Each structure stands twice: as structure tokens, then as C-alpha cells.
Amino acid sequence: TAVNSANSSASNAAASKDAAAQSAVNAASSANAIYDAASHPNIYIFKTAGGQPSFFYAFPRCTWIDLMPDGSLGSSTHQAFLEDGVQRDVLYIAMYPLSLKNGEVVSQPNSVPHTGMTLDEEKAICAATQLVGYTSKHRMMSIWDWSLVTHWCLANGIQPIGNTNYGKPHEAGMGHIIGVAPTGGYTLTGTMGAKSSHNQTLFGVFDLVGNVWTRLDKMLLQDGRIRLYADNGVAGFVDQNYWINSSVAAGYGTPSISTTSSITTKAAGYYDYVAFSGLAGGTTLLQQATLAPLNGRPAYGGMWVINTGTRALLRGGGWGDTSGAGLGALYLSYAPSDRYSSFGFRSAFVL
């Protein structure tokens, strides 16, 4: 029938697109990465200049229509695959929070997540850790990289679990999942099982939710104003005409997004909080950047913000944040120079 013919054509087109995307991934990675094309075609193990393996998950280039078919987020190429407007084929995201080994930061399972650095130190050590065959490509994970994996999860109906309750998930019925926790509240990377990965398998991006917060590059909050790179290039910050407003100056209030600079700012000693899905005032750009929730596709987690001074972006939640953790969990309460044992980071790069 005509319906069956149309369905068959659509299926064939999708299969062709998937095959082309995988071909682009394989071609971009060439001989400088080790991978099992038959079993795990999106996993790549790159070698550092020091000879250490580092595990990455490859995402082939996609558009916003691929992630949101109703067109509400536009139809252009996702910003994670652009460098100052130049289109790239593949985004590689570290499968695990980075660990410090032999003076390099690497993405490896069963490892201690490295914490206690400032934003500038995190950026510097990612740049200093070179991958064989890809000089000057390795960098700190950005807001646009986080956007890509978050929107991929939401498009596929996935909300990863994680170490959100001192070594185990906080969700009911998940108490049997216990990560490897040597000391303190953190767990070794990738030890929370398949449900803690972005694709709910043992071959995905792990620990996006909980364990240690993920600090991200290419976004800052400056006295309430959102500053954001246009994509994964190096052109620098663009001051957006969006501000985060507070419902009250002195006291714990509720943040919202404003299109005017006439905002209420927090008095010293206070912060604002809202469930991320309840943040009001979002626009298409902010939804793309996962700085505002999507209608009908809530990302779990809470939002903490202080809209004075310079604030760096952290996502995902930590080991004790319970329902405050999630893909939507967002911290804009700490300066780029702040360092804590619960702040980690990842790396990424495009080819």
C-alpha cells in the first residue's frame, strides 16, 4: 500500500542516514583511535602524549530537527558541531569525569574523579593533555557539549540515574545499585551501572548525573547577565540580552529569566532556588543551551543561582543532592576561581 511504501522509504532513509553518520565517525577518527566497530561503534580510545588511554563517545553531527522534530528549536546544525560557524562531523565527549594520572587528565573507568581545581586550571590541563594525532584539539567540555548529550537523552526519553545519595541513587527501587565508593561521598567513575549512562547501556557517557558536579566552559553569569559563546569555537563570549532575576533581594527567593537589565539582585549570604523544570521565561536560544526547560520534556534537577558577581556553570548534581540532581541540575552560585572537592570536569573535542 501507499502507507507501507512511505514507511519503507522513511525507514530506508533513516538507515541510510545512520550509515552515513557512522561512516563519518569512522573516517574522522582514522588510525589514531582504537575502537570495536562491530560491537561498540561509537566508543573510541585515544592515546595521550604520555601513552595513556582515554575513552570517548562519538556523536555524529546532527541538527535541531533531529533532536526536536516539531521544529520548535529550529533546524540548523547543533552548535556543538560548529567552531566559529565552521561545521564539523563528529563530537567526542569523555565517557567519564576526568581523572588525574601521571600529570595528564584522562577519561577512564574505575578511577577517582579529579576535583579541587579552578575553571582556568581545568581548561589549562585539558589543553595541556594532548591526544596523539590531534594536537590542540583536546579541550574542556562546554555548555554546547552538555546541551547535545542532554537533548539526545531527552529526545530518547532517558533520564540517567547516578550517585545522588552517598554512593547510590536516591530514586525508589534503585537502592540495590551501589557504586564503588572508596572514601567520602564520591564513587569511582562508571561504577553505577548501565542506568547511569546516557544511553542506558554499559557503553555510553557515564556519571552525567550525581557523583561530582560537572563544571562547563563557554558560559558565565556576569551580574545576572548571561554570557555565552555562539558555538564551540574560540571567538569569545557574546553578552546575551537575557538576565536571571531574583524574586527577592534579602532572603531565599525564586529565579526567573528576564529580557531586561532591571533585575533584583541577591543580597550577600543568600541564593535563589527553583526546580529546573519550573524556571520561567525561557526562549529558544536558552532552551537550546539547556539554560531553560523544554515544554513537555522536563530535565530533572534543581537550579541554584546568585545573580551578583561572576558565576561559572556547573551541571548534573553531586553525590548528596538527591532529587536536586539530574540532567537539568544547574549551579550558578560559584565563582570561576572557586575550587571544591565536589566539582569535577570532562573534556571533549570535534573533528
Coordinates of C-alpha atoms in Angstrom, one line a residue:
T1 CA 0.0 0.0 0.0
A2 CA 0.9 3.7 -0.2
V3 CA 1.3 3.8 3.6
N4 CA 3.6 0.8 3.7
S5 CA 5.6 2.2 0.8
A6 CA 6.0 5.5 2.6
N7 CA 7.0 3.8 5.8
S8 CA 9.6 1.7 3.9
S9 CA 11.0 4.8 2.3
A10 CA 11.3 6.6 5.6
S11 CA 12.9 3.5 7.2
N12 CA 15.4 3.2 4.3
A13 CA 16.2 6.9 4.5
A14 CA 16.8 6.7 8.3
A15 CA 19.1 3.6 7.8
S16 CA 21.0 5.4 5.1
K17 CA 21.5 8.5 7.3
D18 CA 22.7 6.3 10.2
A19 CA 25.1 4.5 7.9
A20 CA 26.5 7.8 6.6
A21 CA 26.8 9.2 10.1
Q22 CA 28.8 6.1 11.3
S23 CA 31.0 6.4 8.2
A24 CA 31.8 10.0 9.1
V25 CA 32.7 9.0 12.7
N26 CA 35.0 6.2 11.5
A27 CA 36.6 8.4 8.9
A28 CA 37.2 11.3 11.3
S29 CA 38.8 9.0 13.9
S30 CA 41.1 7.3 11.3
A31 CA 44.0 5.3 12.7
N32 CA 44.6 7.4 15.7
A33 CA 41.9 5.7 17.8
I34 CA 41.2 2.1 18.8
Y35 CA 37.6 1.0 18.5
D36 CA 35.4 -2.1 18.1
A37 CA 33.4 -1.2 15.0
A38 CA 31.3 -4.4 15.2
S39 CA 30.2 -4.2 18.9
H40 CA 30.6 -0.6 20.1
P41 CA 30.9 1.6 17.0
N42 CA 30.7 4.9 19.0
I43 CA 33.4 4.2 21.5
Y44 CA 36.9 5.4 20.8
I45 CA 40.0 5.0 22.9
F46 CA 42.6 7.8 22.2
K47 CA 46.1 7.7 23.4
T48 CA 47.6 10.7 25.2
A49 CA 51.1 12.0 24.6
G50 CA 52.1 10.2 27.7
G51 CA 50.8 6.9 26.4
Q52 CA 47.7 6.7 28.5
P53 CA 44.3 5.5 27.1
S54 CA 41.4 7.9 27.3
F55 CA 37.8 6.8 26.5
F56 CA 35.4 8.9 24.4
Y57 CA 31.9 8.5 22.9
A58 CA 31.4 9.8 19.4
F59 CA 28.3 11.7 18.4
P60 CA 27.8 12.2 14.6
R61 CA 26.7 15.6 13.5
C62 CA 23.0 16.3 13.9
T63 CA 20.6 19.2 13.5
W64 CA 18.0 20.6 15.9
I65 CA 15.3 18.9 13.8
D66 CA 16.9 15.5 14.6
L67 CA 16.6 16.3 18.3
M68 CA 13.3 18.1 18.3
P69 CA 11.3 17.0 15.2
D70 CA 8.5 19.5 15.8
G71 CA 10.8 22.3 14.8
S72 CA 10.4 24.3 18.0
L73 CA 14.2 24.6 18.4
G74 CA 14.9 25.4 14.7
S75 CA 16.5 23.3 12.0
S76 CA 20.1 24.4 12.0
T77 CA 23.2 22.3 12.9
H78 CA 23.6 21.9 16.6
Q79 CA 26.1 24.4 18.0
A80 CA 28.3 21.6 19.4
F81 CA 29.3 20.7 15.9
L82 CA 30.3 24.3 14.9
E83 CA 33.6 26.1 15.5
D84 CA 33.1 29.8 14.8
G85 CA 30.5 28.8 12.3
V86 CA 32.6 26.1 10.6
Q87 CA 30.8 22.8 10.5
R88 CA 32.4 19.6 11.9
D89 CA 31.4 16.0 11.5
V90 CA 31.9 14.4 14.9
L91 CA 31.8 15.4 18.6
Y92 CA 33.8 13.3 21.1
I93 CA 32.7 13.5 24.7
A94 CA 34.7 12.0 27.6
M95 CA 32.8 8.9 28.7
Y96 CA 33.8 9.5 32.4
P97 CA 34.6 12.5 34.6
L98 CA 38.3 13.2 34.2
S99 CA 40.9 11.7 36.5
L100 CA 44.5 13.0 37.0
K101 CA 47.1 10.4 36.2
N102 CA 50.8 11.0 35.6
G103 CA 50.3 14.7 35.1
E104 CA 47.5 14.2 32.4
V105 CA 43.7 14.2 32.7
V106 CA 42.2 11.1 31.2
S107 CA 38.7 9.6 30.8
Q108 CA 38.9 6.1 32.3
P109 CA 36.6 3.8 34.2
N110 CA 37.1 2.8 37.9
S111 CA 39.0 5.9 38.6
V112 CA 38.9 8.8 41.1
P113 CA 37.3 11.9 39.6
H114 CA 39.7 14.8 39.8
T115 CA 38.4 17.8 41.7
G116 CA 39.6 20.9 43.5
M117 CA 40.7 23.0 40.5
T118 CA 39.5 26.4 39.3
L119 CA 37.9 26.9 35.9
D120 CA 41.1 28.3 34.4
E121 CA 43.1 25.4 35.8
E122 CA 40.6 22.9 34.4
K123 CA 40.8 24.5 30.9
A124 CA 44.6 24.6 31.1
I125 CA 45.2 21.0 32.0
C126 CA 42.7 19.8 29.3
A127 CA 44.6 21.8 26.7
A128 CA 48.0 20.5 28.1
T129 CA 46.8 16.9 27.8
Q130 CA 47.4 16.2 24.1
L131 CA 45.9 13.3 22.2
V132 CA 48.1 11.5 19.7
G133 CA 47.3 12.6 16.2
Y134 CA 45.1 15.5 17.3
T135 CA 47.3 18.3 18.5
S136 CA 45.5 21.3 20.1
K137 CA 42.0 19.6 19.8
H138 CA 41.5 18.3 23.3
R139 CA 39.6 20.9 25.4
M140 CA 37.3 21.2 28.4
M141 CA 33.7 20.2 27.9
S142 CA 31.5 23.2 27.1
I143 CA 27.9 24.2 27.6
W144 CA 27.2 23.2 24.0
D145 CA 28.6 19.7 24.5
W146 CA 26.4 19.3 27.6
S147 CA 23.4 20.6 25.5
L148 CA 24.0 17.9 22.9
V149 CA 24.1 14.9 25.2
T150 CA 21.2 16.3 27.3
H151 CA 18.9 16.9 24.3
W152 CA 19.9 13.4 23.0
C153 CA 18.8 11.9 26.3
L154 CA 15.5 13.8 26.4
A155 CA 14.7 13.0 22.8
N156 CA 15.1 9.3 23.6
G157 CA 13.1 9.5 26.8
I158 CA 16.2 8.9 29.0
Q159 CA 16.9 10.4 32.5
P160 CA 20.1 8.8 33.8
I161 CA 20.5 7.9 37.4
G162 CA 23.7 8.3 39.4
N163 CA 25.4 8.6 42.7
T164 CA 23.0 11.1 44.2
N165 CA 22.7 9.6 47.7
Y166 CA 26.2 9.0 49.0
G167 CA 27.1 6.0 46.9
K168 CA 23.8 5.0 45.5
P169 CA 20.8 6.5 43.6
H170 CA 18.1 8.3 45.5
E171 CA 15.2 7.0 43.4
A172 CA 12.8 4.5 44.9
G173 CA 13.6 0.9 43.8
M174 CA 17.2 1.7 43.0
G175 CA 18.8 1.1 46.4
H176 CA 20.4 -2.1 45.1
I177 CA 22.6 -0.1 42.8
I178 CA 25.7 0.8 44.8
G179 CA 28.8 2.3 43.2
V180 CA 32.4 1.7 44.3
A181 CA 33.0 4.4 47.0
P182 CA 36.5 4.3 48.5
T183 CA 36.1 7.3 50.8
G184 CA 33.8 10.3 51.2
G185 CA 30.7 10.6 49.1
Y186 CA 32.1 10.1 45.6
T187 CA 32.2 6.8 43.7
L188 CA 34.8 5.6 41.2
T189 CA 33.9 6.6 37.6
G190 CA 31.5 4.5 35.7
T191 CA 30.7 2.1 38.6
M192 CA 26.9 2.9 38.9
G193 CA 25.8 0.5 36.2
A194 CA 24.1 0.9 32.8
K195 CA 21.3 3.2 34.0
S196 CA 23.9 5.8 34.9
S197 CA 24.9 6.2 31.2
H198 CA 23.4 8.5 28.6
N199 CA 22.1 5.6 26.5
Q200 CA 21.3 3.2 29.4
T201 CA 23.9 0.7 28.3
L202 CA 27.4 -0.2 29.6
F203 CA 28.8 1.6 26.5
G204 CA 27.8 5.2 27.0
V205 CA 28.7 8.5 28.7
F206 CA 28.6 7.9 32.5
D207 CA 28.1 9.9 35.6
L208 CA 26.4 12.8 34.0
V209 CA 24.0 12.8 37.0
G210 CA 25.4 13.0 40.5
N211 CA 28.8 11.9 41.8
V212 CA 30.7 15.2 41.2
W213 CA 29.3 18.3 39.6
T214 CA 30.5 18.9 36.0
R215 CA 31.9 22.4 35.5
L216 CA 31.5 23.6 31.9
D217 CA 33.3 26.1 29.7
K218 CA 31.9 28.8 27.4
M219 CA 29.1 30.2 29.6
L220 CA 29.3 32.7 32.5
L221 CA 26.7 34.7 34.5
Q222 CA 28.0 38.3 35.0
D223 CA 26.0 40.3 37.5
G224 CA 22.9 38.4 36.4
R225 CA 23.6 38.7 32.6
I226 CA 24.0 35.5 30.6
R227 CA 27.3 35.4 28.6
L228 CA 27.5 32.6 26.1
Y229 CA 29.8 31.5 23.2
A230 CA 27.9 31.2 19.9
D231 CA 29.2 27.7 19.4
N232 CA 32.3 25.5 20.2
G233 CA 34.7 28.0 18.5
V234 CA 37.1 30.4 20.1
A235 CA 35.5 33.8 19.1
G236 CA 34.7 34.6 22.7
F237 CA 31.7 35.5 24.8
V238 CA 28.6 37.2 23.5
D239 CA 26.6 39.2 26.0
Q240 CA 23.1 37.9 25.6
N241 CA 20.0 40.1 26.2
Y242 CA 18.9 37.8 29.0
W243 CA 19.3 38.2 32.7
I244 CA 18.5 36.0 35.7
N245 CA 16.2 37.9 38.0
S246 CA 15.5 37.2 41.7
S247 CA 12.1 37.4 43.3
V248 CA 13.6 39.0 46.5
A249 CA 16.9 40.7 47.4
A250 CA 17.2 39.8 51.0
G251 CA 16.2 36.2 51.6
Y252 CA 15.9 32.9 49.6
G253 CA 13.8 33.6 46.5
T254 CA 13.0 32.1 43.1
P255 CA 15.0 32.9 40.0
S256 CA 13.4 33.7 36.6
I257 CA 14.7 34.7 33.2
S258 CA 14.3 38.4 32.2
T259 CA 14.8 40.3 29.0
T260 CA 15.7 43.5 30.8
S261 CA 18.7 44.5 32.9
S262 CA 16.4 46.0 35.5
I263 CA 16.6 43.0 37.8
T264 CA 16.6 42.3 41.6
T265 CA 20.0 41.1 42.7
K266 CA 20.8 38.9 45.7
A267 CA 22.0 40.3 49.0
A268 CA 25.1 38.7 50.4
G269 CA 24.6 35.4 52.1
Y270 CA 21.5 34.4 50.0
Y271 CA 20.8 32.4 46.9
D272 CA 17.7 31.5 44.8
Y273 CA 16.4 28.1 44.1
V274 CA 13.8 26.5 41.7
A275 CA 13.2 23.1 40.2
F276 CA 14.8 23.5 36.8
S277 CA 11.5 22.4 35.1
G278 CA 9.8 25.4 36.8
L279 CA 12.2 28.1 35.6
A280 CA 10.1 30.7 33.8
G281 CA 11.0 33.0 30.9
G282 CA 12.9 30.6 28.6
T283 CA 13.5 31.4 25.0
T284 CA 14.6 29.2 22.0
L285 CA 18.3 30.0 22.4
L286 CA 18.3 29.3 26.2
Q287 CA 16.4 26.1 25.6
Q288 CA 19.0 25.1 23.0
A289 CA 21.7 25.8 25.6
T290 CA 19.8 23.9 28.3
L291 CA 19.6 27.1 30.3
A292 CA 15.8 26.9 30.2
P293 CA 13.4 23.9 30.3
L294 CA 11.6 22.5 27.3
N295 CA 7.8 22.2 27.4
G296 CA 6.9 18.6 27.6
R297 CA 10.4 17.3 28.1
P298 CA 11.4 18.1 31.7
A299 CA 15.0 17.5 32.7
Y300 CA 15.2 16.5 36.3
G301 CA 17.1 18.5 38.9
G302 CA 17.2 21.9 40.7
M303 CA 18.7 25.3 39.9
W304 CA 20.8 27.3 42.4
V305 CA 21.8 30.8 41.5
I306 CA 23.4 34.0 42.9
N307 CA 23.0 36.8 40.3
T308 CA 25.8 39.0 41.5
G309 CA 29.5 38.9 40.5
T310 CA 30.9 36.3 38.1
R311 CA 29.4 32.8 38.3
A312 CA 30.6 29.7 36.5
L313 CA 28.3 27.0 35.2
L314 CA 28.1 23.5 36.9
R315 CA 25.7 20.8 35.8
G316 CA 24.4 17.4 36.9
G317 CA 24.5 17.5 40.7
G318 CA 26.6 15.9 43.3
W319 CA 26.7 12.8 45.5
G320 CA 24.3 14.1 48.1
D321 CA 21.9 16.2 46.1
T322 CA 19.1 13.5 45.8
S323 CA 16.2 14.9 43.7
G324 CA 18.2 18.2 43.1
A325 CA 20.5 16.2 40.8
G326 CA 19.7 15.4 37.2
L327 CA 20.4 16.5 33.6
G328 CA 18.7 19.8 34.4
A329 CA 20.6 20.4 37.7
L330 CA 22.3 23.7 37.4
Y331 CA 24.6 25.7 39.8
L332 CA 25.3 29.3 39.1
S333 CA 26.4 30.2 42.6
Y334 CA 30.2 29.9 42.5
A335 CA 32.9 32.0 41.0
P336 CA 35.3 30.6 38.3
S337 CA 38.1 30.7 40.9
D338 CA 36.2 28.6 43.4
R339 CA 37.6 25.1 44.0
Y340 CA 35.8 22.3 45.9
S341 CA 36.1 18.5 46.2
S342 CA 32.7 18.1 44.7
F343 CA 33.5 20.0 41.4
G344 CA 34.8 17.8 38.6
F345 CA 35.0 18.3 34.8
R346 CA 35.2 16.5 31.5
S347 CA 36.8 17.0 28.1
A348 CA 35.6 17.0 24.5
F349 CA 36.6 17.8 21.0
V350 CA 35.3 17.9 17.5
L351 CA 36.7 16.7 14.2

